[in-house]
XYZ file of C-alpha atoms in Angstrom:
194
model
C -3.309 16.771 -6.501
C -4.246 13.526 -5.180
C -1.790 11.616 -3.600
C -1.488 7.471 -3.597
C 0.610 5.463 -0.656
C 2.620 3.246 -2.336
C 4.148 0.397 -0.240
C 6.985 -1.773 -2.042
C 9.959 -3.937 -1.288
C 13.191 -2.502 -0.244
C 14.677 -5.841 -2.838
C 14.621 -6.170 -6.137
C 13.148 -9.210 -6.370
C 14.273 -12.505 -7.872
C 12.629 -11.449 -11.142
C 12.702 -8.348 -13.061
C 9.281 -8.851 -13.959
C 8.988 -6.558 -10.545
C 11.288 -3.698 -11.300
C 9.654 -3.370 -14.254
C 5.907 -3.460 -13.129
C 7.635 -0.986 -10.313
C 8.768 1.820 -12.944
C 5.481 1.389 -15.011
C 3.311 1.809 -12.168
C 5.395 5.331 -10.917
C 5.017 5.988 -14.667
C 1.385 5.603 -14.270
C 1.167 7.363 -11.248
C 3.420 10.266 -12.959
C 0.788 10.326 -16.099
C -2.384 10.263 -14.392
C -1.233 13.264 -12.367
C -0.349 11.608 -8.835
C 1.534 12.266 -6.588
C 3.497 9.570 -4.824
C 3.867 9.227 -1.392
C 6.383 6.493 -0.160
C 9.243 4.932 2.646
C 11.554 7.322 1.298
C 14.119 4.734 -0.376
C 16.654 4.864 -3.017
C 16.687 0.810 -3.272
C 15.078 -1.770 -4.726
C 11.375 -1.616 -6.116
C 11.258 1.449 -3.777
C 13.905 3.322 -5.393
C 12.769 2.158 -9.441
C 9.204 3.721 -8.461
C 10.212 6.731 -7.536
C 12.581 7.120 -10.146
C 9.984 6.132 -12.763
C 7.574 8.728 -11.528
C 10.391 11.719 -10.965
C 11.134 10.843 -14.876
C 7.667 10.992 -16.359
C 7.237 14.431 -13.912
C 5.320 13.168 -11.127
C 5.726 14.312 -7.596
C 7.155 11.659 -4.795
C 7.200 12.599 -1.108
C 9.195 10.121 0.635
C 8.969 9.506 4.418
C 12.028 7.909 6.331
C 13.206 7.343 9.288
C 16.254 9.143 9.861
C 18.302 5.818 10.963
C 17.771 4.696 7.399
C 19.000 8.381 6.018
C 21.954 7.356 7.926
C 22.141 4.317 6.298
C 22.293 5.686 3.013
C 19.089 4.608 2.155
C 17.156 7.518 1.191
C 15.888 8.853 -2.026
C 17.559 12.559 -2.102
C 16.453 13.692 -5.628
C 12.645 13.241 -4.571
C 10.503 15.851 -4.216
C 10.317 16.249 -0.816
C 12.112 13.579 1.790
C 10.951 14.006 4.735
C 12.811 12.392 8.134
C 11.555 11.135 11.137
C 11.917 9.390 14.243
C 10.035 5.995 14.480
C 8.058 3.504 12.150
C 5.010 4.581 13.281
C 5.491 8.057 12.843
C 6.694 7.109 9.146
C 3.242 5.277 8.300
C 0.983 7.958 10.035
C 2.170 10.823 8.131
C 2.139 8.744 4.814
C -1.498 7.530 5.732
C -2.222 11.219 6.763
C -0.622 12.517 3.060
C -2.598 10.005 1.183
C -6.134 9.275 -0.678
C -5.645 5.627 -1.464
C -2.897 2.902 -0.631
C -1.662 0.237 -2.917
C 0.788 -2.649 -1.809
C 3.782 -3.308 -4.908
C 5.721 -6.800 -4.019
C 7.395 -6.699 -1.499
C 8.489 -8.239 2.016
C 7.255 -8.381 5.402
C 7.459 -4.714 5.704
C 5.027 -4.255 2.703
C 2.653 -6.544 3.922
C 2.473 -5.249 7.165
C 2.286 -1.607 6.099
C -0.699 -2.247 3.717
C -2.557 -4.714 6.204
C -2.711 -1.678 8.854
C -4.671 0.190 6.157
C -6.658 -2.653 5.065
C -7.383 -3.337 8.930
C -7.988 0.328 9.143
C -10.803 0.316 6.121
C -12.285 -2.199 7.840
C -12.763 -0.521 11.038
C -13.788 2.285 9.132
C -10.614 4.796 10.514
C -10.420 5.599 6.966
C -12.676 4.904 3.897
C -9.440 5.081 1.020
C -9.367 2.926 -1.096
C -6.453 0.123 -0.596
C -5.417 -2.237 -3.086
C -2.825 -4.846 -4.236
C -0.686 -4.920 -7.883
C -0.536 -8.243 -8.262
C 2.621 -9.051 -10.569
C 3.106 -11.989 -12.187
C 0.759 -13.558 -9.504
C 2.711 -12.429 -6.484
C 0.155 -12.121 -4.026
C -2.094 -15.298 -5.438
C -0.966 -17.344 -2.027
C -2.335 -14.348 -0.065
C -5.468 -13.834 -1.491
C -6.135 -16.765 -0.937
C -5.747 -16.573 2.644
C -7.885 -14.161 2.497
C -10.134 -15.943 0.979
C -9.935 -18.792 3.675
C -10.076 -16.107 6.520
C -13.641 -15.436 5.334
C -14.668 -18.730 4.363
C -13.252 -20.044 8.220
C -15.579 -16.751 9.200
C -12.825 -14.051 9.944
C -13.563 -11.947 7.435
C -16.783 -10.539 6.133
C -17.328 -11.154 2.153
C -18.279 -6.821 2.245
C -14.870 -6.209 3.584
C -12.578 -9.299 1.929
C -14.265 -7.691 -1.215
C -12.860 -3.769 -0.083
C -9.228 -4.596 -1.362
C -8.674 -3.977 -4.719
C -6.555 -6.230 -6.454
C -5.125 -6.214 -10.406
C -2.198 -7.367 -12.416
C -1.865 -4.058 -14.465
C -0.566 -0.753 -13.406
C -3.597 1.684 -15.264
C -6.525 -0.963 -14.147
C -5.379 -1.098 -10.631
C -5.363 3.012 -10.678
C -8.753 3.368 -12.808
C -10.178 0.650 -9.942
C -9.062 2.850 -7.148
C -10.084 6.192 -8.556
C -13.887 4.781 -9.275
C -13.752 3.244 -5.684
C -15.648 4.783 -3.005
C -16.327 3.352 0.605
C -18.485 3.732 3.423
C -18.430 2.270 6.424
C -19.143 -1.290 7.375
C -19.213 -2.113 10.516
C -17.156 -4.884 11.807
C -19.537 -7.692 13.403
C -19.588 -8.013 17.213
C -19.246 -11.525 18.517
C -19.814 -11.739 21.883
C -19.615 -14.919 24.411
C -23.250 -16.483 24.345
C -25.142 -15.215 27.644
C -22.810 -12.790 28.095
């Protein structure tokens, strides 16, 4: 079964535009035959994912750390939650679990989580796909950052053009299943005369 990372905020949002997009896209997931592997959370757009996908009969792996499962914050009717010790032992077993990564709304935890495995696609430590659901234009502001990081020469167009971004739930997954990478390597820019 292939397996999709799905990063999302731990909030609800101030919209319910993004709950919404949240349940159909575990719904999606669920239908396509998907499994979900996530932070492990029973709130916000974290928890209405999961409990989209558990409802249409998907599979949802959640990985938490186990101050968080002591917080109450973890999803216990998941498939499998699995607890661990540190953040970075959270995101390398999810990245380890998973054939492609997509970014829901969310906060700075979301963004940083799916930048490490857009920075990681770039350096070619993977070759997933990654991409963005873009709800209700959500990430608009950030793309076009992106968009000025390779314009101020940051950013290659071949690797600004690697993330995958879309509005609706069965698109975004239909992108991402047709999307295969190989590896680009990242320009070297070194000190003239050096």
């Amino acid at each position: 079964m292939p397996r999709i990372c799905v990063y999302a905020g731990s909030s609800f949002g101030a919209a319910p535009v993004y709950s919404e997009a949240a349940g159909a896209f575990g719904t999606a997931c669920a239908k396509r035959g998907m499994g979900i592997v996530y932070g492990g959370g029973s709130v916000g757009l974290m928890g209405v994912l999961a409990d989209a996908a558990l409802a249409a009969g998907g599979e949802v792996i959640g990985v938490i750390p186990r101050k968080m499962v002591a917080e109450e914050r973890g999803h216990h009717g998941v498939t499998e939650l699995i607890p661990v010790d540190t953040m970075h032992e959270r995101k390398m077993r999810m990245a380890q679990m998973a054939d492609m990564f997509v970014a829901l709304p969310g906060g700075i935890g979301t963004l940083e989580e799916i930048f490490e495995a857009f920075t990681w696609l770039q350096l070619g430590l993977h070759l997933k796909p990654v991409g963005l659901l873009n709800v209700d234009g959500f990430y608009d502001t950030l793309l076009q950052f992106l968009d000025q990081t390779r314009d101020r020469g940051f950013l290659t167009s071949t690797h600004r053009d690697m993330l995958s971004v879309e509005s609706d739930p069965d698109r975004l997954l239909e992108r991402l299943a047709n999307t295969s990478h190989g590896h680009v390597p990242k320009p070297i820019h070194r000190t003239p005369g050096a």
